[in-house]
Amino acid sequence: NAGVTQTPKFQVLKTGQSMTLQCAQDMNHNSMYWYRQDPGMGLRLIYYSASEGTTDKGEVPNGYNVSRLNKREFSLRLESAAPSQTSVYFCASSPGGGDPYGYTFGSGTRLTVV
Amino acid sequence: QKEVEQNSGPLSVPEGAIASLNCTYSDRGSQSFFWYRQYSGKSPELIMSIYSNGDKEDGRFTAQLNKASQYVSLLIRDSQPSDSATYLCAVNLNTGGFKTIFGAGTRLFVKA
């Protein structure tokens, strides 16, 4: 039972490069989320998908795009990476229904933009 | 600006003691409250959820909620060195949407 799987685990990008972070869950959850975690700032929501076919902006969406490919998969794309996007990125999922449940997190992607 | 505030710590307690972690939130309409544990270099793991005023116990963990004071706490009884981690408080906003706000976390050290 894998839960939430994120790839890659580590990535170094040069400024201006693009990349896609992949996330998949096998718990039949409806809702999926992308967070970034920076020292001293906690987790901040980038984008979320309440259900298959829908996506919405979170607190810090600038510089990112997302795709809910199907119920299992939710990807995050950086079109032109900037040093300010150096962070740890976590994908999470929840059963859904207005988010009264806690989240299950993936293991994270540590991204460095130089 | 919706906020969830936690003391960053570190909070240091001896093994076997009670660790008390506190959290305040600004949105009076918040409905769901969570505590996550995050070991260094790992992802957050849900350990407690609470929705009603009062106490909720699960093993060595007790979550306490006081909506009037906008205050959530986590007590860890018989603290163990393996409890050393950062504890994140999270609050689900009453927006009808899917917005959970996380505090920056409190670092806990349990000394053997």
PDB file of C-alpha atoms in Angstrom:
ATOM      1  CA  ASN A   1       0.000   0.000   0.000  1.00  0.00           C
ATOM      2  CA  ALA A   2       2.052   2.932  -1.314  1.00  0.00           C
ATOM      3  CA  GLY A   3      -0.195   5.856  -0.247  1.00  0.00           C
ATOM      4  CA  VAL A   4       1.069   9.018  -1.972  1.00  0.00           C
ATOM      5  CA  THR A   5       4.067   8.670  -4.274  1.00  0.00           C
ATOM      6  CA  GLN A   6       6.097  11.667  -5.441  1.00  0.00           C
ATOM      7  CA  THR A   7       8.827  11.806  -8.042  1.00  0.00           C
ATOM      8  CA  PRO A   8      11.567  12.866  -8.208  1.00  0.00           C
ATOM      9  CA  LYS A   9      12.871  13.005  -4.618  1.00  0.00           C
ATOM     10  CA  PHE A  10      15.641  15.480  -5.422  1.00  0.00           C
ATOM     11  CA  GLN A  11      16.176  17.903  -8.296  1.00  0.00           C
ATOM     12  CA  VAL A  12      18.575  20.692  -9.141  1.00  0.00           C
ATOM     13  CA  LEU A  13      17.499  23.134 -11.844  1.00  0.00           C
ATOM     14  CA  LYS A  14      19.125  26.112 -13.446  1.00  0.00           C
ATOM     15  CA  THR A  15      17.214  29.375 -13.475  1.00  0.00           C
ATOM     16  CA  GLY A  16      14.790  29.384 -16.387  1.00  0.00           C
ATOM     17  CA  GLN A  17      14.559  25.624 -16.773  1.00  0.00           C
ATOM     18  CA  SER A  18      11.225  23.861 -16.550  1.00  0.00           C
ATOM     19  CA  MET A  19      10.196  20.664 -14.864  1.00  0.00           C
ATOM     20  CA  THR A  20       7.165  18.696 -13.725  1.00  0.00           C
ATOM     21  CA  LEU A  21       6.756  17.140 -10.295  1.00  0.00           C
ATOM     22  CA  GLN A  22       4.674  14.000 -10.357  1.00  0.00           C
ATOM     23  CA  CYS A  23       2.265  12.791  -7.681  1.00  0.00           C
ATOM     24  CA  ALA A  24       0.067   9.711  -7.550  1.00  0.00           C
ATOM     25  CA  GLN A  25      -2.148   8.266  -4.816  1.00  0.00           C
ATOM     26  CA  ASP A  26      -3.676   4.811  -4.544  1.00  0.00           C
ATOM     27  CA  MET A  27      -6.211   5.467  -1.766  1.00  0.00           C
ATOM     28  CA  ASN A  28      -9.100   6.450  -4.044  1.00  0.00           C
ATOM     29  CA  HIS A  29      -9.028   9.954  -2.570  1.00  0.00           C
ATOM     30  CA  ASN A  30     -10.969  12.697  -4.309  1.00  0.00           C
ATOM     31  CA  SER A  31      -8.877  15.699  -3.286  1.00  0.00           C
ATOM     32  CA  MET A  32      -5.213  16.378  -3.918  1.00  0.00           C
ATOM     33  CA  TYR A  33      -2.915  19.245  -2.976  1.00  0.00           C
ATOM     34  CA  TRP A  34       0.493  20.715  -3.624  1.00  0.00           C
ATOM     35  CA  TYR A  35       2.306  22.478  -0.782  1.00  0.00           C
ATOM     36  CA  ARG A  36       5.725  24.014  -0.461  1.00  0.00           C
ATOM     37  CA  GLN A  37       7.628  24.107   2.817  1.00  0.00           C
ATOM     38  CA  ASP A  38      10.242  26.708   3.565  1.00  0.00           C
ATOM     39  CA  PRO A  39      12.192  27.124   6.832  1.00  0.00           C
ATOM     40  CA  GLY A  40      10.227  29.077   9.423  1.00  0.00           C
ATOM     41  CA  MET A  41       7.210  29.515   7.139  1.00  0.00           C
ATOM     42  CA  GLY A  42       5.341  26.270   7.454  1.00  0.00           C
ATOM     43  CA  LEU A  43       3.460  24.617   4.644  1.00  0.00           C
ATOM     44  CA  ARG A  44       1.894  26.914   2.073  1.00  0.00           C
ATOM     45  CA  LEU A  45      -0.737  25.759  -0.401  1.00  0.00           C
ATOM     46  CA  ILE A  46       0.194  26.218  -4.062  1.00  0.00           C
ATOM     47  CA  TYR A  47      -2.738  24.571  -5.856  1.00  0.00           C
ATOM     48  CA  TYR A  48      -5.369  22.038  -5.026  1.00  0.00           C
ATOM     49  CA  SER A  49      -7.820  19.793  -6.831  1.00  0.00           C
ATOM     50  CA  ALA A  50     -11.063  19.205  -4.965  1.00  0.00           C
ATOM     51  CA  SER A  51     -12.036  16.434  -7.352  1.00  0.00           C
ATOM     52  CA  GLU A  52     -11.070  14.961 -10.684  1.00  0.00           C
ATOM     53  CA  GLY A  53     -11.387  17.584 -13.399  1.00  0.00           C
ATOM     54  CA  THR A  54     -11.092  20.631 -11.123  1.00  0.00           C
ATOM     55  CA  THR A  55      -8.139  22.700  -9.950  1.00  0.00           C
ATOM     56  CA  ASP A  56      -7.907  25.918  -7.935  1.00  0.00           C
ATOM     57  CA  LYS A  57      -5.235  28.316  -6.767  1.00  0.00           C
ATOM     58  CA  GLY A  58      -3.971  28.283  -3.243  1.00  0.00           C
ATOM     59  CA  GLU A  59      -1.967  30.859  -1.314  1.00  0.00           C
ATOM     60  CA  VAL A  60       1.164  30.949  -3.518  1.00  0.00           C
ATOM     61  CA  PRO A  61       0.266  29.907  -7.110  1.00  0.00           C
ATOM     62  CA  ASN A  62       2.463  32.322  -9.068  1.00  0.00           C
ATOM     63  CA  GLY A  63       5.056  30.552 -11.208  1.00  0.00           C
ATOM     64  CA  TYR A  64       3.287  27.192 -11.090  1.00  0.00           C
ATOM     65  CA  ASN A  65       0.712  25.252 -13.063  1.00  0.00           C
ATOM     66  CA  VAL A  66      -1.037  22.008 -12.260  1.00  0.00           C
ATOM     67  CA  SER A  67      -2.821  19.194 -14.036  1.00  0.00           C
ATOM     68  CA  ARG A  68      -5.210  16.692 -12.503  1.00  0.00           C
ATOM     69  CA  LEU A  69      -4.566  13.960 -15.035  1.00  0.00           C
ATOM     70  CA  ASN A  70      -7.065  11.516 -13.522  1.00  0.00           C
ATOM     71  CA  LYS A  71      -8.305  10.640 -10.057  1.00  0.00           C
ATOM     72  CA  ARG A  72      -4.931   9.199  -9.056  1.00  0.00           C
ATOM     73  CA  GLU A  73      -2.488  11.729 -10.482  1.00  0.00           C
ATOM     74  CA  PHE A  74      -1.858  15.435  -9.838  1.00  0.00           C
ATOM     75  CA  SER A  75       1.226  17.061 -11.339  1.00  0.00           C
ATOM     76  CA  LEU A  76       2.903  20.404 -10.613  1.00  0.00           C
ATOM     77  CA  ARG A  77       4.814  22.226 -13.342  1.00  0.00           C
ATOM     78  CA  LEU A  78       7.391  24.970 -13.036  1.00  0.00           C
ATOM     79  CA  GLU A  79       7.558  26.656 -16.430  1.00  0.00           C
ATOM     80  CA  SER A  80      10.593  28.863 -15.779  1.00  0.00           C
ATOM     81  CA  ALA A  81      12.264  28.064 -12.489  1.00  0.00           C
ATOM     82  CA  ALA A  82      13.512  30.880 -10.247  1.00  0.00           C
ATOM     83  CA  PRO A  83      15.772  30.718  -7.168  1.00  0.00           C
ATOM     84  CA  SER A  84      12.759  31.755  -5.042  1.00  0.00           C
ATOM     85  CA  GLN A  85      11.208  28.388  -5.920  1.00  0.00           C
ATOM     86  CA  THR A  86      13.945  26.535  -4.058  1.00  0.00           C
ATOM     87  CA  SER A  87      11.922  24.615  -1.495  1.00  0.00           C
ATOM     88  CA  VAL A  88      10.613  21.238  -0.417  1.00  0.00           C
ATOM     89  CA  TYR A  89       7.422  20.347  -2.271  1.00  0.00           C
ATOM     90  CA  PHE A  90       4.836  18.030  -0.794  1.00  0.00           C
ATOM     91  CA  CYS A  91       1.877  16.461  -2.502  1.00  0.00           C
ATOM     92  CA  ALA A  92      -1.006  15.397  -0.284  1.00  0.00           C
ATOM     93  CA  SER A  93      -4.404  13.796  -0.667  1.00  0.00           C
ATOM     94  CA  SER A  94      -7.596  13.527   1.351  1.00  0.00           C
ATOM     95  CA  PRO A  95     -10.933  11.768   0.923  1.00  0.00           C
ATOM     96  CA  GLY A  96     -12.549  15.099   0.066  1.00  0.00           C
ATOM     97  CA  GLY A  97     -15.984  16.419   0.828  1.00  0.00           C
ATOM     98  CA  GLY A  98     -15.083  19.835   2.162  1.00  0.00           C
ATOM     99  CA  ASP A  99     -11.787  18.825   3.660  1.00  0.00           C
ATOM    100  CA  PRO A 100     -12.809  17.835   7.216  1.00  0.00           C
ATOM    101  CA  TYR A 101     -10.248  15.061   7.065  1.00  0.00           C
ATOM    102  CA  GLY A 102      -6.550  15.199   7.558  1.00  0.00           C
ATOM    103  CA  TYR A 103      -4.111  14.723   4.744  1.00  0.00           C
ATOM    104  CA  THR A 104      -1.806  11.938   3.679  1.00  0.00           C
ATOM    105  CA  PHE A 105       1.472  13.369   2.437  1.00  0.00           C
ATOM    106  CA  GLY A 106       3.982  12.091  -0.051  1.00  0.00           C
ATOM    107  CA  SER A 107       7.656  11.897   0.838  1.00  0.00           C
ATOM    108  CA  GLY A 108       8.479  15.233  -0.781  1.00  0.00           C
ATOM    109  CA  THR A 109      10.655  16.644  -3.547  1.00  0.00           C
ATOM    110  CA  ARG A 110      13.659  18.711  -2.567  1.00  0.00           C
ATOM    111  CA  LEU A 111      14.152  21.255  -5.329  1.00  0.00           C
ATOM    112  CA  THR A 112      17.113  23.589  -5.658  1.00  0.00           C
ATOM    113  CA  VAL A 113      17.148  26.302  -8.313  1.00  0.00           C
ATOM    114  CA  VAL A 114      20.587  27.782  -8.995  1.00  0.00           C
TER     115      VAL A 114
ATOM    116  CA  GLN B   1      -4.913  37.137   6.632  1.00  0.00           C
ATOM    117  CA  LYS B   2      -5.829  33.810   8.190  1.00  0.00           C
ATOM    118  CA  GLU B   3      -3.154  32.712  10.615  1.00  0.00           C
ATOM    119  CA  VAL B   4      -2.127  29.760  12.710  1.00  0.00           C
ATOM    120  CA  GLU B   5       0.492  30.595  15.317  1.00  0.00           C
ATOM    121  CA  GLN B   6       2.824  28.246  17.137  1.00  0.00           C
ATOM    122  CA  ASN B   7       5.869  28.793  19.320  1.00  0.00           C
ATOM    123  CA  SER B   8       8.796  27.626  17.202  1.00  0.00           C
ATOM    124  CA  GLY B   9      10.632  26.204  20.201  1.00  0.00           C
ATOM    125  CA  PRO B  10      12.639  24.210  20.694  1.00  0.00           C
ATOM    126  CA  LEU B  11      10.673  22.753  23.574  1.00  0.00           C
ATOM    127  CA  SER B  12      12.885  20.447  25.612  1.00  0.00           C
ATOM    128  CA  VAL B  13      11.425  17.934  28.076  1.00  0.00           C
ATOM    129  CA  PRO B  14      12.955  14.965  29.933  1.00  0.00           C
ATOM    130  CA  GLU B  15      11.966  11.440  29.034  1.00  0.00           C
ATOM    131  CA  GLY B  16       8.777  10.410  30.810  1.00  0.00           C
ATOM    132  CA  ALA B  17       7.499  13.968  31.221  1.00  0.00           C
ATOM    133  CA  ILE B  18       4.416  15.557  29.657  1.00  0.00           C
ATOM    134  CA  ALA B  19       5.081  17.714  26.609  1.00  0.00           C
ATOM    135  CA  SER B  20       2.555  20.496  26.003  1.00  0.00           C
ATOM    136  CA  LEU B  21       2.350  22.051  22.552  1.00  0.00           C
ATOM    137  CA  ASN B  22       0.127  25.040  21.870  1.00  0.00           C
ATOM    138  CA  CYS B  23      -1.471  26.667  18.849  1.00  0.00           C
ATOM    139  CA  THR B  24      -3.728  29.676  18.303  1.00  0.00           C
ATOM    140  CA  TYR B  25      -5.717  30.508  15.198  1.00  0.00           C
ATOM    141  CA  SER B  26      -7.335  33.666  13.894  1.00  0.00           C
ATOM    142  CA  ASP B  27     -10.398  32.465  11.966  1.00  0.00           C
ATOM    143  CA  ARG B  28     -13.194  32.166  14.523  1.00  0.00           C
ATOM    144  CA  GLY B  29     -15.261  30.095  12.107  1.00  0.00           C
ATOM    145  CA  SER B  30     -12.688  27.302  11.784  1.00  0.00           C
ATOM    146  CA  GLN B  31     -14.185  23.858  12.111  1.00  0.00           C
ATOM    147  CA  SER B  32     -11.482  21.191  11.906  1.00  0.00           C
ATOM    148  CA  PHE B  33      -8.160  21.030  13.695  1.00  0.00           C
ATOM    149  CA  PHE B  34      -5.225  18.712  13.207  1.00  0.00           C
ATOM    150  CA  TRP B  35      -1.835  17.876  14.635  1.00  0.00           C
ATOM    151  CA  TYR B  36       0.895  16.494  12.403  1.00  0.00           C
ATOM    152  CA  ARG B  37       4.286  15.142  13.415  1.00  0.00           C
ATOM    153  CA  GLN B  38       7.235  15.746  11.100  1.00  0.00           C
ATOM    154  CA  TYR B  39      10.588  14.110  11.659  1.00  0.00           C
ATOM    155  CA  SER B  40      13.609  15.910  10.260  1.00  0.00           C
ATOM    156  CA  GLY B  41      13.841  15.399   6.514  1.00  0.00           C
ATOM    157  CA  LYS B  42      10.531  13.536   6.368  1.00  0.00           C
ATOM    158  CA  SER B  43       6.967  14.373   5.436  1.00  0.00           C
ATOM    159  CA  PRO B  44       4.219  15.376   7.890  1.00  0.00           C
ATOM    160  CA  GLU B  45       2.198  12.537   9.406  1.00  0.00           C
ATOM    161  CA  LEU B  46      -1.296  13.056  10.828  1.00  0.00           C
ATOM    162  CA  ILE B  47      -1.447  12.071  14.496  1.00  0.00           C
ATOM    163  CA  MET B  48      -4.614  13.731  15.822  1.00  0.00           C
ATOM    164  CA  SER B  49      -7.760  15.459  14.608  1.00  0.00           C
ATOM    165  CA  ILE B  50     -10.341  17.268  16.724  1.00  0.00           C
ATOM    166  CA  TYR B  51     -13.585  18.962  15.785  1.00  0.00           C
ATOM    167  CA  SER B  52     -15.431  19.691  19.066  1.00  0.00           C
ATOM    168  CA  ASN B  53     -14.563  21.638  22.180  1.00  0.00           C
ATOM    169  CA  GLY B  54     -12.911  19.565  24.875  1.00  0.00           C
ATOM    170  CA  ASP B  55     -10.363  16.784  24.967  1.00  0.00           C
ATOM    171  CA  LYS B  56      -9.728  13.891  22.615  1.00  0.00           C
ATOM    172  CA  GLU B  57      -7.368  11.132  23.688  1.00  0.00           C
ATOM    173  CA  ASP B  58      -5.511   8.624  21.544  1.00  0.00           C
ATOM    174  CA  GLY B  59      -2.911   6.578  23.368  1.00  0.00           C
ATOM    175  CA  ARG B  60      -0.285   8.914  24.812  1.00  0.00           C
ATOM    176  CA  PHE B  61      -1.658  11.869  22.845  1.00  0.00           C
ATOM    177  CA  THR B  62      -4.432  14.234  23.951  1.00  0.00           C
ATOM    178  CA  ALA B  63      -5.711  17.061  21.776  1.00  0.00           C
ATOM    179  CA  GLN B  64      -7.541  19.920  23.466  1.00  0.00           C
ATOM    180  CA  LEU B  65      -9.762  22.441  21.702  1.00  0.00           C
ATOM    181  CA  ASN B  66     -11.218  25.690  23.012  1.00  0.00           C
ATOM    182  CA  LYS B  67     -13.039  27.492  20.205  1.00  0.00           C
ATOM    183  CA  ALA B  68     -13.986  30.456  22.378  1.00  0.00           C
ATOM    184  CA  SER B  69     -10.311  31.148  23.050  1.00  0.00           C
ATOM    185  CA  GLN B  70      -9.287  30.007  19.536  1.00  0.00           C
ATOM    186  CA  TYR B  71      -6.752  27.681  21.068  1.00  0.00           C
ATOM    187  CA  VAL B  72      -5.667  24.119  20.298  1.00  0.00           C
ATOM    188  CA  SER B  73      -3.144  22.119  22.243  1.00  0.00           C
ATOM    189  CA  LEU B  74      -1.452  18.723  22.082  1.00  0.00           C
ATOM    190  CA  LEU B  75      -0.301  16.898  25.181  1.00  0.00           C
ATOM    191  CA  ILE B  76       2.142  14.021  24.909  1.00  0.00           C
ATOM    192  CA  ARG B  77       2.286  11.900  28.044  1.00  0.00           C
ATOM    193  CA  ASP B  78       5.275   9.762  28.989  1.00  0.00           C
ATOM    194  CA  SER B  79       7.384  11.487  26.341  1.00  0.00           C
ATOM    195  CA  GLN B  80       9.951   9.318  24.589  1.00  0.00           C
ATOM    196  CA  PRO B  81      13.089  10.283  22.649  1.00  0.00           C
ATOM    197  CA  SER B  82      11.282   8.965  19.562  1.00  0.00           C
ATOM    198  CA  ASP B  83       8.745  11.790  20.024  1.00  0.00           C
ATOM    199  CA  SER B  84      11.481  14.305  19.145  1.00  0.00           C
ATOM    200  CA  ALA B  85      10.158  15.982  16.003  1.00  0.00           C
ATOM    201  CA  THR B  86       8.442  19.115  14.761  1.00  0.00           C
ATOM    202  CA  TYR B  87       4.721  19.239  15.492  1.00  0.00           C
ATOM    203  CA  LEU B  88       2.533  21.133  13.035  1.00  0.00           C
ATOM    204  CA  CYS B  89      -0.848  22.542  13.963  1.00  0.00           C
ATOM    205  CA  ALA B  90      -3.304  22.773  11.055  1.00  0.00           C
ATOM    206  CA  VAL B  91      -6.687  24.456  10.870  1.00  0.00           C
ATOM    207  CA  ASN B  92      -9.350  23.976   8.223  1.00  0.00           C
ATOM    208  CA  LEU B  93     -10.944  27.315   7.420  1.00  0.00           C
ATOM    209  CA  ASN B  94     -14.671  27.656   7.306  1.00  0.00           C
ATOM    210  CA  THR B  95     -14.638  28.836   3.705  1.00  0.00           C
ATOM    211  CA  GLY B  96     -16.699  26.056   2.183  1.00  0.00           C
ATOM    212  CA  GLY B  97     -13.623  25.187   0.172  1.00  0.00           C
ATOM    213  CA  PHE B  98     -10.478  23.265   0.673  1.00  0.00           C
ATOM    214  CA  LYS B  99      -8.161  25.549   2.579  1.00  0.00           C
ATOM    215  CA  THR B 100      -6.161  24.145   5.439  1.00  0.00           C
ATOM    216  CA  ILE B 101      -3.660  26.527   7.012  1.00  0.00           C
ATOM    217  CA  PHE B 102      -0.574  25.142   8.717  1.00  0.00           C
ATOM    218  CA  GLY B 103       1.413  26.680  11.518  1.00  0.00           C
ATOM    219  CA  ALA B 104       5.185  26.812  11.175  1.00  0.00           C
ATOM    220  CA  GLY B 105       5.569  24.097  13.810  1.00  0.00           C
ATOM    221  CA  THR B 106       7.084  23.592  17.255  1.00  0.00           C
ATOM    222  CA  ARG B 107      10.314  21.612  17.564  1.00  0.00           C
ATOM    223  CA  LEU B 108      10.217  19.152  20.463  1.00  0.00           C
ATOM    224  CA  PHE B 109      13.288  17.508  21.985  1.00  0.00           C
ATOM    225  CA  VAL B 110      12.850  14.692  24.474  1.00  0.00           C
ATOM    226  CA  LYS B 111      16.024  14.112  26.471  1.00  0.00           C
ATOM    227  CA  ALA B 112      16.856  10.554  27.474  1.00  0.00           C
TER     228      ALA B 112
END
